PDB file of C-alpha atoms in Angstrom:
ATOM      1  CA  MET A   1      40.398 -32.552  28.595  1.00 58.00           C
ATOM      2  CA  GLU A   2      40.897 -29.326  30.455  1.00 67.00           C
ATOM      3  CA  ILE A   3      44.203 -27.641  29.660  1.00 73.00           C
ATOM      4  CA  LYS A   4      45.706 -26.222  32.826  1.00 86.00           C
ATOM      5  CA  ASN A   5      49.410 -25.772  32.118  1.00 93.00           C
ATOM      6  CA  ILE A   6      50.836 -24.843  28.735  1.00 96.00           C
ATOM      7  CA  LEU A   7      54.567 -24.934  28.115  1.00 98.00           C
ATOM      8  CA  LEU A   8      55.795 -22.278  25.690  1.00 98.00           C
ATOM      9  CA  THR A   9      59.285 -22.887  24.320  1.00 98.00           C
ATOM     10  CA  GLY A  10      61.144 -20.030  22.680  1.00 96.00           C
ATOM     11  CA  GLY A  11      59.492 -17.328  24.763  1.00 94.00           C
ATOM     12  CA  THR A  12      62.321 -14.895  24.040  1.00 92.00           C
ATOM     13  CA  GLY A  13      61.882 -15.108  20.262  1.00 92.00           C
ATOM     14  CA  LYS A  14      59.629 -12.917  18.141  1.00 93.00           C
ATOM     15  CA  LEU A  15      56.636 -15.280  18.104  1.00 94.00           C
ATOM     16  CA  GLY A  16      57.131 -16.352  21.717  1.00 94.00           C
ATOM     17  CA  LYS A  17      57.137 -12.732  22.894  1.00 94.00           C
ATOM     18  CA  ALA A  18      53.953 -12.036  20.910  1.00 95.00           C
ATOM     19  CA  ILE A  19      52.223 -15.048  22.496  1.00 95.00           C
ATOM     20  CA  LEU A  20      53.307 -13.972  25.976  1.00 93.00           C
ATOM     21  CA  SER A  21      52.212 -10.371  25.517  1.00 94.00           C
ATOM     22  CA  SER A  22      48.844 -11.393  24.045  1.00 94.00           C
ATOM     23  CA  GLY A  23      47.490 -12.223  27.487  1.00 87.00           C
ATOM     24  CA  LEU A  24      45.361 -14.979  25.955  1.00 89.00           C
ATOM     25  CA  PHE A  25      46.726 -17.723  28.187  1.00 85.00           C
ATOM     26  CA  SER A  26      46.395 -17.676  31.960  1.00 82.00           C
ATOM     27  CA  SER A  27      48.524 -20.730  32.635  1.00 86.00           C
ATOM     28  CA  LEU A  28      51.503 -20.276  30.338  1.00 94.00           C
ATOM     29  CA  LEU A  29      54.886 -21.563  31.501  1.00 96.00           C
ATOM     30  CA  ALA A  30      57.714 -19.895  29.572  1.00 96.00           C
ATOM     31  CA  PRO A  31      61.013 -20.890  31.193  1.00 97.00           C
ATOM     32  CA  LYS A  32      64.224 -19.108  30.269  1.00 94.00           C
ATOM     33  CA  ARG A  33      66.887 -21.030  28.351  1.00 94.00           C
ATOM     34  CA  GLU A  34      69.077 -21.236  31.475  1.00 94.00           C
ATOM     35  CA  ILE A  35      66.387 -23.436  33.068  1.00 95.00           C
ATOM     36  CA  PHE A  36      64.960 -25.148  29.990  1.00 97.00           C
ATOM     37  CA  ASP A  37      67.282 -25.680  27.018  1.00 98.00           C
ATOM     38  CA  ILE A  38      65.946 -28.092  24.402  1.00 98.00           C
ATOM     39  CA  THR A  39      69.517 -28.956  23.375  1.00 98.00           C
ATOM     40  CA  LYS A  40      70.151 -30.270  26.924  1.00 98.00           C
ATOM     41  CA  PRO A  41      67.866 -33.246  27.657  1.00 98.00           C
ATOM     42  CA  ASP A  42      68.455 -33.059  31.427  1.00 98.00           C
ATOM     43  CA  THR A  43      67.002 -29.544  31.620  1.00 98.00           C
ATOM     44  CA  VAL A  44      63.949 -30.639  29.639  1.00 98.00           C
ATOM     45  CA  ARG A  45      63.402 -33.684  31.871  1.00 98.00           C
ATOM     46  CA  LYS A  46      63.916 -31.792  35.143  1.00 97.00           C
ATOM     47  CA  PHE A  47      61.577 -28.973  34.149  1.00 98.00           C
ATOM     48  CA  LEU A  48      58.778 -31.277  33.007  1.00 98.00           C
ATOM     49  CA  GLU A  49      59.102 -33.491  36.078  1.00 97.00           C
ATOM     50  CA  SER A  50      58.653 -30.398  38.274  1.00 96.00           C
ATOM     51  CA  ASN A  51      56.045 -28.745  36.042  1.00 96.00           C
ATOM     52  CA  PRO A  52      53.592 -31.229  34.512  1.00 94.00           C
ATOM     53  CA  VAL A  53      51.991 -29.789  31.382  1.00 97.00           C
ATOM     54  CA  ASP A  54      48.835 -30.483  29.417  1.00 96.00           C
ATOM     55  CA  ALA A  55      50.053 -28.834  26.215  1.00 97.00           C
ATOM     56  CA  VAL A  56      53.213 -27.550  24.539  1.00 98.00           C
ATOM     57  CA  VAL A  57      53.549 -24.678  22.065  1.00 97.00           C
ATOM     58  CA  HIS A  58      56.989 -25.284  20.593  1.00 98.00           C
ATOM     59  CA  CYS A  59      58.383 -22.052  19.149  1.00 97.00           C
ATOM     60  CA  ALA A  60      62.036 -22.572  20.098  1.00 97.00           C
ATOM     61  CA  ALA A  61      64.228 -22.806  17.010  1.00 96.00           C
ATOM     62  CA  LEU A  62      67.216 -21.427  15.215  1.00 95.00           C
ATOM     63  CA  ALA A  63      65.084 -19.452  12.777  1.00 93.00           C
ATOM     64  CA  ARG A  64      67.572 -17.140  11.106  1.00 92.00           C
ATOM     65  CA  MET A  65      68.120 -18.559   7.619  1.00 91.00           C
ATOM     66  CA  GLY A  66      71.552 -17.012   7.261  1.00 93.00           C
ATOM     67  CA  GLU A  67      72.755 -18.486  10.533  1.00 95.00           C
ATOM     68  CA  CYS A  68      71.375 -21.913   9.583  1.00 95.00           C
ATOM     69  CA  HIS A  69      73.260 -21.693   6.291  1.00 95.00           C
ATOM     70  CA  GLN A  70      76.520 -20.571   7.940  1.00 96.00           C
ATOM     71  CA  ASN A  71      76.241 -22.974  10.869  1.00 96.00           C
ATOM     72  CA  PRO A  72      74.300 -26.112   9.864  1.00 97.00           C
ATOM     73  CA  VAL A  73      75.589 -27.961  12.943  1.00 97.00           C
ATOM     74  CA  LYS A  74      73.826 -25.452  15.208  1.00 97.00           C
ATOM     75  CA  ALA A  75      70.676 -25.746  13.071  1.00 97.00           C
ATOM     76  CA  ILE A  76      70.758 -29.526  13.489  1.00 98.00           C
ATOM     77  CA  GLU A  77      71.460 -29.308  17.239  1.00 98.00           C
ATOM     78  CA  THR A  78      68.646 -26.847  17.883  1.00 98.00           C
ATOM     79  CA  ASN A  79      65.937 -27.576  15.353  1.00 98.00           C
ATOM     80  CA  ILE A  80      66.266 -31.327  14.889  1.00 98.00           C
ATOM     81  CA  ILE A  81      67.992 -32.734  17.982  1.00 98.00           C
ATOM     82  CA  GLY A  82      66.490 -30.163  20.366  1.00 98.00           C
ATOM     83  CA  THR A  83      62.986 -30.866  19.112  1.00 98.00           C
ATOM     84  CA  GLY A  84      63.743 -34.597  19.344  1.00 98.00           C
ATOM     85  CA  ASN A  85      64.810 -34.148  22.978  1.00 98.00           C
ATOM     86  CA  LEU A  86      61.538 -32.394  23.746  1.00 98.00           C
ATOM     87  CA  VAL A  87      59.484 -35.034  21.910  1.00 98.00           C
ATOM     88  CA  ASN A  88      61.294 -37.837  23.786  1.00 98.00           C
ATOM     89  CA  GLU A  89      60.483 -36.247  27.122  1.00 98.00           C
ATOM     90  CA  ILE A  90      56.855 -35.607  26.184  1.00 98.00           C
ATOM     91  CA  ILE A  91      56.512 -39.306  25.292  1.00 98.00           C
ATOM     92  CA  SER A  92      58.062 -40.225  28.670  1.00 98.00           C
ATOM     93  CA  GLN A  93      55.753 -37.842  30.526  1.00 97.00           C
ATOM     94  CA  GLU A  94      52.692 -39.211  28.725  1.00 98.00           C
ATOM     95  CA  LYS A  95      53.612 -42.754  29.805  1.00 97.00           C
ATOM     96  CA  LYS A  96      54.449 -41.703  33.347  1.00 96.00           C
ATOM     97  CA  LEU A  97      51.343 -39.539  33.862  1.00 95.00           C
ATOM     98  CA  GLN A  98      49.016 -41.738  31.774  1.00 96.00           C
ATOM     99  CA  LYS A  99      47.688 -38.783  29.790  1.00 95.00           C
ATOM    100  CA  LYS A 100      47.979 -37.267  26.342  1.00 96.00           C
ATOM    101  CA  ILE A 101      49.848 -33.985  26.016  1.00 97.00           C
ATOM    102  CA  ARG A 102      48.852 -31.729  23.114  1.00 97.00           C
ATOM    103  CA  PHE A 103      51.907 -30.610  21.108  1.00 98.00           C
ATOM    104  CA  VAL A 104      51.752 -27.614  18.763  1.00 98.00           C
ATOM    105  CA  HIS A 105      54.893 -27.305  16.667  1.00 98.00           C
ATOM    106  CA  ILE A 106      55.715 -24.081  14.850  1.00 97.00           C
ATOM    107  CA  SER A 107      57.413 -24.915  11.574  1.00 97.00           C
ATOM    108  CA  THR A 108      57.898 -23.010   8.309  1.00 95.00           C
ATOM    109  CA  ASP A 109      56.626 -22.936   4.764  1.00 93.00           C
ATOM    110  CA  GLY A 110      60.338 -23.232   3.954  1.00 93.00           C
ATOM    111  CA  VAL A 111      59.789 -27.003   3.925  1.00 95.00           C
ATOM    112  CA  TYR A 112      58.328 -26.498   0.435  1.00 93.00           C
ATOM    113  CA  GLN A 113      60.286 -25.781  -2.751  1.00 91.00           C
ATOM    114  CA  GLY A 114      59.230 -22.144  -2.802  1.00 86.00           C
ATOM    115  CA  THR A 115      58.619 -22.011  -6.542  1.00 87.00           C
ATOM    116  CA  ARG A 116      54.874 -21.332  -6.605  1.00 86.00           C
ATOM    117  CA  GLY A 117      53.156 -20.619  -3.254  1.00 83.00           C
ATOM    118  CA  HIS A 118      49.728 -21.623  -1.898  1.00 88.00           C
ATOM    119  CA  TYR A 119      51.057 -24.987  -0.733  1.00 92.00           C
ATOM    120  CA  SER A 120      48.900 -27.493   1.110  1.00 89.00           C
ATOM    121  CA  GLU A 121      49.725 -30.295   3.537  1.00 88.00           C
ATOM    122  CA  GLU A 122      49.531 -32.775   0.642  1.00 91.00           C
ATOM    123  CA  ASP A 123      52.289 -31.049  -1.367  1.00 91.00           C
ATOM    124  CA  ALA A 124      55.773 -32.559  -1.417  1.00 93.00           C
ATOM    125  CA  SER A 125      58.196 -31.262   1.220  1.00 94.00           C
ATOM    126  CA  ILE A 126      61.360 -30.308  -0.644  1.00 93.00           C
ATOM    127  CA  PRO A 127      63.102 -27.517   1.289  1.00 95.00           C
ATOM    128  CA  TYR A 128      65.152 -25.005  -0.653  1.00 92.00           C
ATOM    129  CA  ASN A 129      67.641 -24.159   2.116  1.00 95.00           C
ATOM    130  CA  ARG A 130      69.255 -25.514   5.285  1.00 96.00           C
ATOM    131  CA  TYR A 131      66.726 -23.816   7.545  1.00 96.00           C
ATOM    132  CA  GLY A 132      63.868 -25.593   5.762  1.00 96.00           C
ATOM    133  CA  TRP A 133      65.667 -28.928   5.971  1.00 97.00           C
ATOM    134  CA  SER A 134      66.301 -28.484   9.695  1.00 98.00           C
ATOM    135  CA  LYS A 135      62.638 -27.644  10.314  1.00 98.00           C
ATOM    136  CA  LEU A 136      61.514 -30.621   8.218  1.00 97.00           C
ATOM    137  CA  GLY A 137      63.746 -32.808  10.392  1.00 98.00           C
ATOM    138  CA  ALA A 138      62.055 -31.362  13.476  1.00 98.00           C
ATOM    139  CA  GLU A 139      58.649 -32.166  11.976  1.00 98.00           C
ATOM    140  CA  CYS A 140      59.730 -35.800  11.596  1.00 97.00           C
ATOM    141  CA  ALA A 141      60.374 -36.010  15.341  1.00 98.00           C
ATOM    142  CA  VAL A 142      57.039 -34.342  16.146  1.00 98.00           C
ATOM    143  CA  ARG A 143      55.190 -36.884  13.993  1.00 97.00           C
ATOM    144  CA  LEU A 144      56.226 -39.589  16.466  1.00 98.00           C
ATOM    145  CA  LEU A 145      53.702 -38.118  18.916  1.00 98.00           C
ATOM    146  CA  ASN A 146      50.038 -39.085  18.949  1.00 95.00           C
ATOM    147  CA  ASN A 147      48.561 -35.676  19.734  1.00 97.00           C
ATOM    148  CA  PHE A 148      50.266 -33.015  17.611  1.00 98.00           C
ATOM    149  CA  CYS A 149      49.608 -30.117  15.283  1.00 98.00           C
ATOM    150  CA  ILE A 150      52.243 -28.704  12.926  1.00 97.00           C
ATOM    151  CA  ILE A 151      51.792 -25.096  11.854  1.00 96.00           C
ATOM    152  CA  ARG A 152      53.863 -24.040   8.839  1.00 95.00           C
ATOM    153  CA  THR A 153      54.178 -20.256   8.991  1.00 91.00           C
ATOM    154  CA  SER A 154      55.804 -17.928   6.493  1.00 85.00           C
TER     155      SER A 154
END
């Protein structure tokens, strides 16, 4: 499958900016939050209906641990529900367009206990803070897709 259009979510964040400035992708779509807000399903649906994609690099998240701790509702709305909204629409687009869409989800090593390091995919996911729990919830939504990759960064 040739990948023509790649949707980058979270293009204004640290990782999103680095991906954009890398120049490695010629067909990267990185809509601003005003146009594409994962917490608002209608904006996700409208954007993807107008801009069919072959792949998604999902960097959008509430990634500040302190803010997730102080405002768990916002962490849930963004990281869990927002990712769920995006996953729902990707599933709809796959059915509508009769094609698989590759989904790369940026998560965190905060889904592990954090007591030893050098974790592997087979290790138990027991987050040590609200940020880790919210990202683990997002991973659960992503696992409903057929064509995904979860990257747990530190």
